[in-house]
XYZ file of C-alpha atoms in Angstrom:
711
model
C -14.486 13.233 7.568
C -17.180 13.669 10.199
C -20.403 15.647 10.536
C -21.336 17.217 13.875
C -24.561 18.689 15.181
C -24.646 21.360 17.801
C -26.513 19.934 20.775
C -26.069 22.285 23.761
C -24.017 25.159 25.013
C -23.935 28.874 24.354
C -22.634 31.008 21.551
C -19.032 30.914 22.896
C -18.593 27.260 23.887
C -20.963 24.576 22.597
C -20.786 20.815 22.525
C -21.304 18.679 19.462
C -22.635 15.219 18.633
C -21.401 13.037 15.800
C -24.027 12.693 13.133
C -22.049 10.488 10.752
C -18.405 9.719 9.848
C -16.531 7.961 7.134
C -14.394 4.884 7.755
C -11.076 6.830 7.723
C -12.220 9.181 10.493
C -13.500 6.264 12.596
C -10.138 4.396 12.200
C -8.307 7.275 13.927
C -10.129 6.191 17.102
C -10.120 2.419 16.409
C -13.939 2.522 16.019
C -16.536 2.036 13.263
C -18.778 4.793 11.905
C -21.746 3.094 13.552
C -20.001 3.061 16.938
C -19.262 6.779 16.711
C -22.774 7.893 15.701
C -24.400 9.829 18.539
C -21.116 10.155 20.469
C -20.417 13.529 22.014
C -17.335 15.204 20.587
C -16.170 16.134 24.106
C -16.006 12.425 24.955
C -13.929 11.702 21.907
C -11.658 14.734 21.716
C -9.929 15.875 24.953
C -9.881 19.655 25.062
C -7.252 21.381 27.235
C -8.331 24.563 28.982
C -6.347 26.756 26.592
C -8.104 29.208 24.307
C -5.347 29.012 21.712
C -5.736 25.242 21.238
C -9.484 24.678 22.065
C -11.202 22.760 19.243
C -14.615 23.419 20.951
C -14.196 27.150 20.636
C -13.124 26.775 17.006
C -16.095 24.507 16.232
C -18.472 26.930 18.001
C -17.199 29.915 16.006
C -17.621 28.081 12.668
C -21.152 26.888 13.596
C -22.266 30.381 14.554
C -20.436 32.508 11.966
C -20.185 30.201 8.980
C -16.490 31.144 8.515
C -14.222 28.191 7.687
C -11.216 27.588 10.040
C -8.062 25.482 9.908
C -5.725 24.775 12.849
C -3.354 22.165 14.262
C -4.365 19.998 17.173
C -2.448 17.535 19.381
C -4.603 14.734 20.772
C -2.847 13.298 23.793
C -5.143 10.243 23.896
C -3.960 9.343 20.401
C -0.475 10.889 20.742
C -0.907 12.363 17.289
C -0.877 15.733 15.602
C -3.680 16.653 13.208
C -4.492 19.452 10.834
C -8.197 20.200 11.433
C -10.364 21.826 8.741
C -13.890 22.937 9.782
C -16.769 24.440 7.682
C -20.519 24.810 8.141
C -22.932 22.642 6.087
C -26.149 24.193 7.381
C -27.226 25.902 10.501
C -26.062 24.022 13.570
C -24.311 21.384 11.389
C -20.548 21.422 10.672
C -18.183 19.150 8.761
C -14.651 18.378 9.988
C -11.700 16.867 8.222
C -8.757 15.447 10.233
C -5.407 15.110 8.435
C -2.675 13.202 10.362
C 0.418 15.471 10.406
C 2.304 13.628 13.196
C 5.258 12.748 10.969
C 5.463 16.312 9.717
C 5.392 17.724 13.240
C 8.001 15.214 14.377
C 10.201 16.228 11.496
C 9.732 19.894 12.366
C 10.497 19.187 16.033
C 13.593 17.198 15.143
C 14.673 19.988 12.845
C 14.199 22.534 15.616
C 16.096 20.339 18.075
C 18.904 19.798 15.592
C 19.032 23.523 15.010
C 19.302 24.164 18.749
C 21.910 21.424 19.093
C 23.919 22.772 16.175
C 23.608 26.279 17.600
C 24.827 25.035 20.969
C 27.796 23.170 19.456
C 28.625 26.120 17.238
C 28.558 28.380 20.287
C 30.846 26.006 22.172
C 33.187 25.884 19.211
C 33.166 29.649 18.821
C 33.577 30.513 22.513
C 36.656 28.316 22.788
C 38.483 30.872 20.666
C 37.426 33.861 22.726
C 40.189 35.779 24.456
C 38.670 35.338 27.906
C 39.664 33.502 31.032
C 38.591 29.906 31.560
C 36.307 30.910 34.451
C 34.545 33.546 32.334
C 34.187 31.062 29.497
C 32.627 28.360 31.691
C 30.178 30.859 33.182
C 29.090 31.960 29.688
C 28.521 28.309 28.717
C 26.455 27.710 31.858
C 24.318 30.775 31.026
C 23.792 29.789 27.381
C 23.436 25.997 27.331
C 19.848 25.817 28.780
C 18.538 27.623 25.684
C 19.116 24.434 23.656
C 16.689 22.313 25.721
C 12.966 21.820 25.067
C 11.842 24.157 27.820
C 14.543 26.827 28.190
C 12.302 28.996 30.346
C 12.551 26.497 33.246
C 15.917 24.924 32.391
C 19.145 25.526 34.359
C 22.781 24.480 33.948
C 25.565 23.821 36.462
C 29.220 23.132 35.579
C 31.474 21.706 38.287
C 35.201 21.622 37.457
C 38.054 20.802 39.866
C 36.258 22.185 42.907
C 34.858 25.290 41.183
C 31.182 25.738 40.279
C 29.563 27.788 37.514
C 25.758 27.895 37.232
C 22.898 29.738 35.541
C 20.267 31.198 37.875
C 18.963 29.016 40.658
C 19.405 25.254 40.530
C 17.052 22.679 42.021
C 17.974 19.038 42.552
C 15.088 16.883 41.348
C 14.230 13.927 39.131
C 14.286 16.380 36.223
C 18.105 16.485 36.189
C 20.682 14.825 33.973
C 24.483 15.067 34.031
C 27.558 14.063 32.064
C 31.212 13.797 33.196
C 33.906 16.195 32.042
C 37.046 14.243 31.256
C 40.493 15.728 30.658
C 43.275 13.488 29.421
C 41.198 10.426 30.314
C 40.508 11.474 33.903
C 37.198 12.686 35.340
C 37.680 16.291 36.447
C 34.069 17.491 36.783
C 30.551 17.328 35.367
C 27.859 19.247 33.473
C 24.298 19.149 34.826
C 21.078 20.221 33.102
C 17.778 20.288 34.964
C 14.300 21.785 35.123
C 13.110 23.896 37.996
C 9.522 22.568 37.497
C 7.755 19.424 36.261
C 7.645 18.616 32.598
C 4.300 18.543 30.664
C 2.633 15.162 30.834
C 2.790 14.623 27.097
C 6.606 14.504 27.003
C 8.459 11.252 26.586
C 10.122 10.874 29.987
C 12.457 13.461 31.669
C 14.613 14.262 28.617
C 14.788 13.457 24.955
C 17.415 11.045 23.691
C 18.786 13.848 21.562
C 19.141 16.046 24.644
C 21.196 13.338 26.351
C 23.428 13.187 23.276
C 23.708 16.967 23.251
C 24.680 17.000 26.953
C 27.392 14.374 26.417
C 28.677 16.248 23.370
C 28.702 19.499 25.369
C 30.597 17.842 28.249
C 33.126 16.442 25.792
C 33.549 19.825 24.117
C 33.939 21.552 27.516
C 36.609 19.016 28.434
C 38.496 19.802 25.243
C 38.062 23.551 25.816
C 39.439 23.249 29.340
C 42.314 21.085 28.139
C 43.075 23.562 25.395
C 42.913 26.526 27.760
C 45.163 24.794 30.251
C 47.589 23.911 27.482
C 47.542 27.518 26.282
C 48.209 28.677 29.836
C 51.113 26.283 30.204
C 52.420 27.298 26.796
C 52.193 30.954 27.756
C 53.928 30.254 31.062
C 56.626 28.300 29.232
C 57.010 31.109 26.716
C 57.269 33.652 29.532
C 59.850 31.492 31.273
C 61.855 31.174 28.085
C 61.554 34.899 27.380
C 62.776 35.652 30.899
C 65.451 32.996 30.862
C 68.771 32.657 29.113
C 67.456 29.810 26.904
C 67.132 30.710 23.238
C 65.501 28.375 20.679
C 66.889 28.283 17.112
C 65.986 26.443 13.937
C 68.722 26.462 11.292
C 68.533 25.289 7.724
C 71.171 22.811 6.648
C 72.716 25.278 4.250
C 75.858 27.334 4.064
C 76.313 29.660 7.054
C 73.344 27.921 8.771
C 70.620 30.489 7.929
C 68.128 30.948 10.754
C 64.555 29.907 9.981
C 63.198 30.519 13.490
C 64.462 32.041 16.726
C 62.650 32.758 20.015
C 61.734 36.299 20.995
C 64.255 36.515 23.834
C 67.219 36.204 21.458
C 68.117 39.866 21.947
C 68.828 39.233 25.645
C 71.655 36.853 24.803
C 72.869 37.827 21.331
C 71.932 41.501 21.172
C 70.358 40.938 17.725
C 66.597 40.931 17.029
C 64.565 38.052 15.592
C 64.258 39.884 12.284
C 67.993 40.369 11.958
C 68.462 36.595 12.174
C 65.467 35.438 10.123
C 66.069 38.022 7.373
C 69.620 36.818 6.925
C 71.210 40.177 7.716
C 73.184 38.303 10.359
C 73.951 34.571 10.399
C 74.563 32.353 13.375
C 78.045 31.654 12.096
C 78.768 35.389 12.371
C 78.117 35.175 16.128
C 80.441 32.282 16.974
C 83.808 33.358 18.359
C 86.500 32.946 15.666
C 88.631 30.757 17.946
C 85.705 28.335 18.527
C 84.131 28.322 15.033
C 86.214 25.458 13.602
C 85.513 23.215 16.618
C 81.752 23.933 16.521
C 81.659 23.222 12.781
C 83.550 19.933 13.270
C 81.119 18.808 15.980
C 78.132 19.526 13.704
C 79.734 17.650 10.805
C 80.722 14.624 12.895
C 77.265 14.219 14.463
C 75.451 14.848 11.163
C 77.393 12.003 9.547
C 76.545 9.616 12.382
C 73.161 8.122 13.262
C 72.511 10.314 16.299
C 69.379 12.445 16.441
C 70.686 14.882 19.046
C 73.988 15.952 20.580
C 75.460 18.519 22.918
C 78.284 20.852 21.958
C 81.112 21.505 24.307
C 80.628 25.043 25.672
C 81.786 27.683 23.210
C 81.888 31.443 22.973
C 79.725 33.864 21.025
C 80.232 37.555 20.295
C 77.137 39.724 20.787
C 76.095 42.647 18.646
C 77.687 44.911 21.252
C 80.967 43.008 21.036
C 80.583 41.271 24.389
C 81.998 37.733 24.602
C 79.682 35.200 26.236
C 79.883 31.483 26.938
C 76.960 29.254 25.816
C 75.900 25.616 25.808
C 74.173 24.261 22.710
C 71.920 21.179 22.651
C 71.128 20.415 19.002
C 68.431 18.141 17.533
C 68.914 16.871 13.973
C 65.868 16.719 11.667
C 66.276 14.363 8.678
C 64.099 13.325 5.743
C 63.147 9.746 4.922
C 66.447 9.212 3.142
C 68.434 10.361 6.154
C 69.448 13.727 4.706
C 69.666 16.535 7.259
C 66.987 19.174 6.708
C 67.207 21.305 9.857
C 69.052 21.699 13.104
C 66.992 22.734 16.097
C 69.003 24.032 19.001
C 68.540 25.252 22.563
C 71.189 27.834 23.418
C 71.835 28.750 27.044
C 73.932 31.634 28.291
C 76.341 30.171 30.882
C 78.659 33.175 31.168
C 77.837 33.655 34.852
C 78.387 29.962 35.501
C 81.738 29.979 33.695
C 82.753 33.051 35.676
C 81.664 31.342 38.892
C 83.584 28.205 37.916
C 86.686 30.282 37.254
C 86.303 32.076 40.569
C 85.731 28.716 42.271
C 88.896 27.282 40.703
C 90.846 30.324 41.812
C 89.278 30.076 45.264
C 90.152 26.368 45.452
C 93.719 27.137 44.434
C 93.947 29.769 47.155
C 92.355 27.372 49.650
C 94.667 24.503 48.710
C 97.659 26.818 48.833
C 96.556 28.073 52.237
C 95.901 24.566 53.552
C 99.196 23.251 52.188
C 101.059 26.036 53.989
C 99.331 25.462 57.315
C 101.570 23.735 59.886
C 99.077 20.963 60.451
C 96.218 18.803 59.203
C 92.839 20.171 58.088
C 90.108 17.521 58.219
C 86.393 16.852 57.770
C 85.005 13.583 59.089
C 81.898 11.630 59.994
C 80.597 11.685 63.556
C 81.067 7.942 64.031
C 83.122 5.679 66.279
C 86.107 5.655 63.920
C 85.880 9.330 62.844
C 85.720 8.243 59.214
C 87.550 10.885 57.215
C 85.840 12.607 54.302
C 88.751 14.980 53.699
C 92.298 15.330 55.040
C 94.955 17.745 53.861
C 98.223 16.378 52.503
C 100.186 17.494 55.582
C 98.910 14.360 57.323
C 101.663 12.392 55.568
C 104.368 14.698 56.952
C 103.146 14.048 60.498
C 101.990 10.404 60.414
C 103.896 8.967 57.474
C 100.588 7.800 55.930
C 99.157 9.487 52.786
C 95.789 11.213 53.125
C 93.984 8.858 50.743
C 94.553 5.923 53.104
C 92.367 7.630 55.722
C 89.533 8.730 53.373
C 86.560 6.451 53.995
C 88.846 4.290 56.194
C 90.221 2.907 52.948
C 93.330 1.451 54.624
C 93.084 2.648 58.221
C 91.002 4.946 60.378
C 92.386 7.987 62.120
C 91.128 6.551 65.405
C 93.493 3.587 64.910
C 96.663 5.720 65.141
C 95.700 7.480 68.407
C 97.830 6.219 71.300
C 95.942 3.501 73.134
C 96.355 5.287 76.479
C 94.675 8.421 75.052
C 91.896 6.878 72.922
C 89.268 6.731 75.665
C 89.937 10.265 76.921
C 89.868 11.736 73.413
C 86.608 9.949 72.606
C 84.916 11.145 75.819
C 85.957 14.774 75.441
C 85.029 15.014 71.759
C 81.664 13.273 72.251
C 80.819 15.566 75.151
C 81.613 18.670 73.068
C 79.586 17.382 70.089
C 76.589 16.606 72.317
C 76.764 20.124 73.774
C 77.241 21.647 70.312
C 80.507 23.279 71.399
C 84.060 23.517 70.058
C 86.838 21.472 71.631
C 90.608 21.721 72.128
C 92.543 18.660 73.175
C 96.119 17.362 73.291
C 96.928 13.684 72.811
C 99.446 11.301 71.291
C 99.468 9.487 67.961
C 101.741 6.751 66.638
C 103.271 7.293 63.169
C 104.207 4.737 60.504
C 107.642 4.138 62.105
C 106.169 3.635 65.566
C 107.329 7.008 66.854
C 105.036 8.908 69.201
C 103.924 12.429 68.327
C 102.068 14.855 70.545
C 99.289 16.689 68.652
C 96.936 19.536 69.467
C 93.464 19.361 67.915
C 90.832 22.076 67.687
C 87.480 21.095 66.194
C 83.785 21.799 66.075
C 80.570 19.977 65.096
C 78.890 21.079 61.847
C 75.153 20.348 61.575
C 73.754 19.392 58.175
C 70.044 20.091 58.789
C 68.971 19.040 55.308
C 70.347 15.505 55.765
C 69.916 15.517 59.568
C 73.573 14.633 60.129
C 76.486 16.057 62.088
C 80.012 16.303 60.689
C 83.250 17.228 62.451
C 85.664 19.843 61.103
C 88.986 20.683 62.652
C 92.717 21.254 62.626
C 95.464 19.005 64.035
C 98.960 20.347 64.737
C 102.090 18.407 65.650
C 103.265 19.841 69.009
C 105.913 17.221 69.759
C 108.716 19.796 69.662
C 106.765 22.174 71.882
C 106.082 19.391 74.361
C 109.805 18.592 74.486
C 110.618 22.268 75.044
C 108.031 22.437 77.820
C 109.578 19.354 79.413
C 113.041 20.904 79.208
C 111.709 24.173 80.642
C 110.061 22.385 83.534
C 113.334 20.589 84.292
C 115.256 23.848 84.011
C 112.666 25.637 86.129
C 112.955 23.103 88.930
C 116.719 23.505 88.872
C 116.480 27.317 88.937
C 113.868 27.284 91.668
C 116.137 25.093 93.772
C 119.071 27.394 93.077
C 117.116 30.565 93.882
C 115.703 29.012 97.010
C 119.231 28.235 98.126
C 120.415 31.755 97.206
C 117.625 33.418 99.201
C 118.315 31.075 102.120
C 122.039 31.866 102.094
C 121.456 35.604 101.698
C 119.138 35.473 104.699
C 121.703 33.481 106.689
C 124.550 35.781 105.683
C 122.499 38.807 106.699
C 121.815 37.080 110.021
C 125.561 36.588 110.504
C 126.200 40.264 109.722
C 123.400 41.276 112.095
C 124.896 39.040 114.803
C 128.361 40.512 114.373
C 126.935 44.018 114.631
C 125.087 43.050 117.810
C 128.403 41.787 119.253
C 129.917 45.109 118.297
C 127.159 46.897 120.202
C 127.951 44.859 123.293
C 131.612 45.761 122.970
C 131.212 49.541 122.811
C 130.385 52.249 125.325
C 129.756 54.876 122.645
C 126.029 55.638 122.741
C 126.002 57.272 119.316
C 127.737 54.288 117.732
C 125.415 51.930 119.578
C 122.408 53.851 118.238
C 123.692 53.718 114.657
C 124.513 50.016 114.931
C 120.990 49.235 116.161
C 119.507 51.185 113.243
C 121.690 49.266 110.794
C 120.722 45.968 112.431
C 117.023 46.854 111.972
C 117.596 47.648 108.314
C 119.499 44.422 107.779
C 116.689 42.464 109.419
C 114.195 44.177 107.118
C 116.171 43.035 104.062
C 116.525 39.562 105.578
C 112.766 39.326 106.171
C 112.172 40.012 102.464
C 114.493 37.169 101.511
C 112.849 34.955 104.112
C 109.441 35.601 102.535
C 110.845 34.937 99.049
C 112.339 31.689 100.319
C 108.922 30.593 101.614
C 107.004 31.967 98.577
C 105.847 30.044 95.490
C 107.391 32.791 93.358
C 110.981 33.961 93.520
C 110.335 37.185 91.630
C 107.232 38.495 93.399
C 106.054 38.607 96.969
C 102.971 39.807 98.745
C 103.988 43.321 99.787
C 101.056 43.645 102.174
C 102.157 40.545 104.096
C 105.728 41.830 104.141
C 104.713 45.142 105.732
C 102.445 43.412 108.252
C 105.350 41.166 109.302
C 107.703 44.160 109.444
C 105.242 46.067 111.599
C 104.866 43.080 113.914
C 108.660 42.771 114.269
C 109.115 46.490 115.067
C 106.176 46.423 117.464
C 107.676 43.463 119.328
C 110.986 45.310 119.563
C 109.660 48.637 120.905
C 106.353 47.668 122.582
C 108.019 47.668 126.036
C 108.197 51.485 125.998
C 104.649 52.161 124.712
C 101.496 50.164 124.097
C 100.453 51.049 120.523
C 97.040 50.269 119.100
C 97.378 49.308 115.424
C 94.760 49.720 112.667
C 95.759 48.055 109.405
C 93.956 48.284 106.008
C 95.908 46.620 103.173
C 94.922 45.740 99.576
C 96.473 42.461 98.358
C 99.450 44.129 96.627
C 102.309 42.105 95.086
C 105.673 43.585 94.057
C 108.836 42.373 92.436
C 112.074 42.323 94.462
C 113.369 45.569 92.888
C 110.477 47.498 94.432
C 109.716 45.331 97.477
C 113.147 45.837 99.171
C 113.417 49.672 98.856
C 109.740 50.114 99.776
C 110.179 47.870 102.826
C 113.309 49.786 103.905
C 111.432 53.096 103.620
C 108.571 51.815 105.771
C 111.060 50.317 108.237
C 112.570 53.777 108.752
C 109.172 55.437 109.157
C 107.704 52.805 111.530
C 110.868 52.664 113.623
C 110.767 56.454 114.022
C 107.092 56.266 115.022
C 107.753 53.716 117.775
C 110.948 55.452 118.969
C 109.992 59.148 118.835
C 106.284 59.783 118.220
C 104.833 58.935 121.617
C 105.723 60.590 124.981
C 104.464 59.904 128.463
C 101.454 57.731 129.180
C 99.222 58.831 126.252
C 97.176 56.291 124.309
C 99.298 55.567 121.216
C 97.450 54.860 117.927
C 98.956 53.831 114.620
C 97.057 53.466 111.328
C 98.617 51.709 108.304
C 96.885 51.792 104.866
C 98.080 50.242 101.569
C 95.930 50.713 98.428
C 96.475 50.153 94.701
C 94.587 52.162 92.061
C 95.313 51.722 88.316
C 98.861 50.521 89.029
C 99.700 53.264 91.559
C 100.519 52.019 95.060
C 99.970 54.396 97.973
C 101.130 53.701 101.551
C 99.967 55.912 104.412
C 101.249 55.703 108.017
C 99.449 57.960 110.495
C 100.001 58.354 114.261
C 98.582 60.528 117.029
C 102.020 61.408 118.422
C 103.842 64.699 118.986
C 104.227 65.554 115.340
C 107.343 66.367 113.347
C 109.352 69.572 113.068
C 109.950 71.228 109.723
C 113.708 70.699 110.056
C 113.034 66.981 110.468
C 110.945 67.035 107.281
C 113.830 68.503 105.342
C 116.075 65.728 106.714
C 119.242 67.774 106.623
C 120.859 66.097 109.663
C 119.000 62.726 109.568
C 120.463 59.566 108.087
C 116.945 58.054 108.039
C 115.471 60.960 106.058
C 118.279 60.791 103.510
C 117.743 57.062 103.173
C 113.993 57.602 102.623
C 114.651 60.215 99.918
C 117.227 58.017 98.171
C 115.005 54.934 98.176
C 111.963 57.001 97.012
C 114.007 58.202 94.079
C 114.948 54.583 93.302
C 111.223 53.752 93.230
C 110.611 56.800 90.978
C 107.880 57.807 93.438
C 107.100 60.507 95.977
C 107.144 60.616 99.780
C 106.283 63.243 102.344
C 105.539 63.884 106.034
C 102.482 65.876 107.038
C 101.555 67.386 110.418
C 97.878 66.592 110.932
C 97.490 68.665 114.149
C 96.863 65.417 116.048
C 100.052 63.721 114.972
C 101.983 62.880 111.825
C 101.065 61.282 108.477
C 103.627 59.786 106.115
C 102.624 59.174 102.471
C 104.584 57.057 99.967
C 103.325 56.758 96.373
C 104.904 54.982 93.399
C 103.936 53.253 90.136
C 104.182 49.515 89.827
C 107.027 48.569 87.463
C 107.895 45.018 86.477
C 111.464 45.709 85.379
C 113.507 42.687 84.446
C 116.748 44.082 85.842
C 118.464 43.500 89.081
C 118.712 40.511 91.379
C 115.771 38.148 91.450
C 114.034 39.269 88.190
C 115.100 36.614 85.730
C 111.757 34.819 85.972
C 109.446 37.825 85.549
C 106.532 37.224 83.106
């Protein structure tokens, strides 16, 4: 206890001097009563400038009013809390009693802190069960956690997790910040930070209380568990969604008669057609769903594995019958749950609908059968090989044995021999170069070469192949077909021999025909010399000209590369030159020739040449009179298989009676030969002369002399 006297000041804020104290009061300040006597209270008791906590104001009020007061006071110089009781003894004299309540205040503070900590942990525990997203949950924690610190009005929180940040208000990096790591499954994935946006009061014990550090670490640990739980829930939900969308159905069966279902996943209806309730209520058993023809086998597999020491096994695929009566194929992986004595309690199974796969397998088998049947009926070898120096075979059809005498398996992987080893040594280099060039260019190839079979016989083969690029493995394979063409090669050889013989024979025939016609022409010329009959002489000369025309055709055939076709344009040019040489002494004729490169077979070349011989001879003999300038134009064109020949002169023209040809051997011959060509011919008076037009369709008939070799 201490007694104070008012010494100076006003009625609102006075100062006081210690009059006397007892020993207990003096010990609070490590002094003696004598030392304290006369000491100003303001020197002894620091007074913050805060009306709510000012002891001077309280002392002044008691001294002036006489009303007793009691309040709590923290003395920072003593770091203690006191309960202060003040009353007036007499005017301007007061008595004070200080009661140390530091332990009480500490207990209250600890209680408050524990309450805030418990509230924070309860909130973290409660929010983890909220049906909100992880991001929303972390933001709510960041907004709420600062309330549990000593000075929530200036506290902030920031949560950093896997690159994402959640914070309350504005954050300020300073010395008034503490953090704790968020760990998930033993790995650091983020952190929780708590800080103050301003400085702490001087009286606090460092930046943060020990309990606040513990609370932060506990909060970080709880956040880590919340995140782990949320992530696990997300994965579980994703797994559940996958299962519900998939053809996997989870079952738990009791080890009792008919295997009653204790649990089944929600997607069971997709596969079985029955609902969960229908199975778990017992209205339908799993045994009811197994196909009658597979039930005994499935039961035997369960019994055999249950009596062994295995903990899991896989059934061979079996069939089920759905509620709608549809038969499906399933696989069944079963886990056996036993008690401590080894007795089976439950079977837990994963059922997968493999109906589509079984159907695909069946279709694949059927497709393979068709493919193998097709390949086996092909007249050659189907292969697939590596793109290496030996063409290592990956697959060869069985027909390889029919051609080479070696079974296919001896070539696979070069097990006994490589395919390259049976290629004739004279062809190996050429085959390698041509195939490599095609592969490099990414093109298909066709090649003929020889191989040597088991007996040493040589076979000619024709190969067609192509490179196949495997982009995934960055490799190139070769696929192709090899056909034995030995027989064809022999036929070609025989044909070439026969062709040479026939060409020689035909050449000789054409030569002899030409010579025989020359003999006939010579005899007729002798006959001309031996007659004085002008009419007979004229007819003999006409016949000689016709014979020479036929002979010129055979001469051209003799010189031609083909004995069935000749260049009709060249034939007519040569015919025109021959007639011109014969009759040019009477008239000088200017010739204009326009000819398409037309080829004809002998059946059409001879009659067409004879027709033009008649027309051109008539032009040179009869068209031109006197000293006029004689012009002759010859045109041969082919359009869509129709050949048109036009001969036009600027002579005297032709009479109508000459057109009709009633008394002309030449006109009758022209008509007859035109009919043979199945064409048309006509003379036209142009006013400045005469035009002759011959038109006929090309026909490659394989009848008549000289047509045996037509294509």
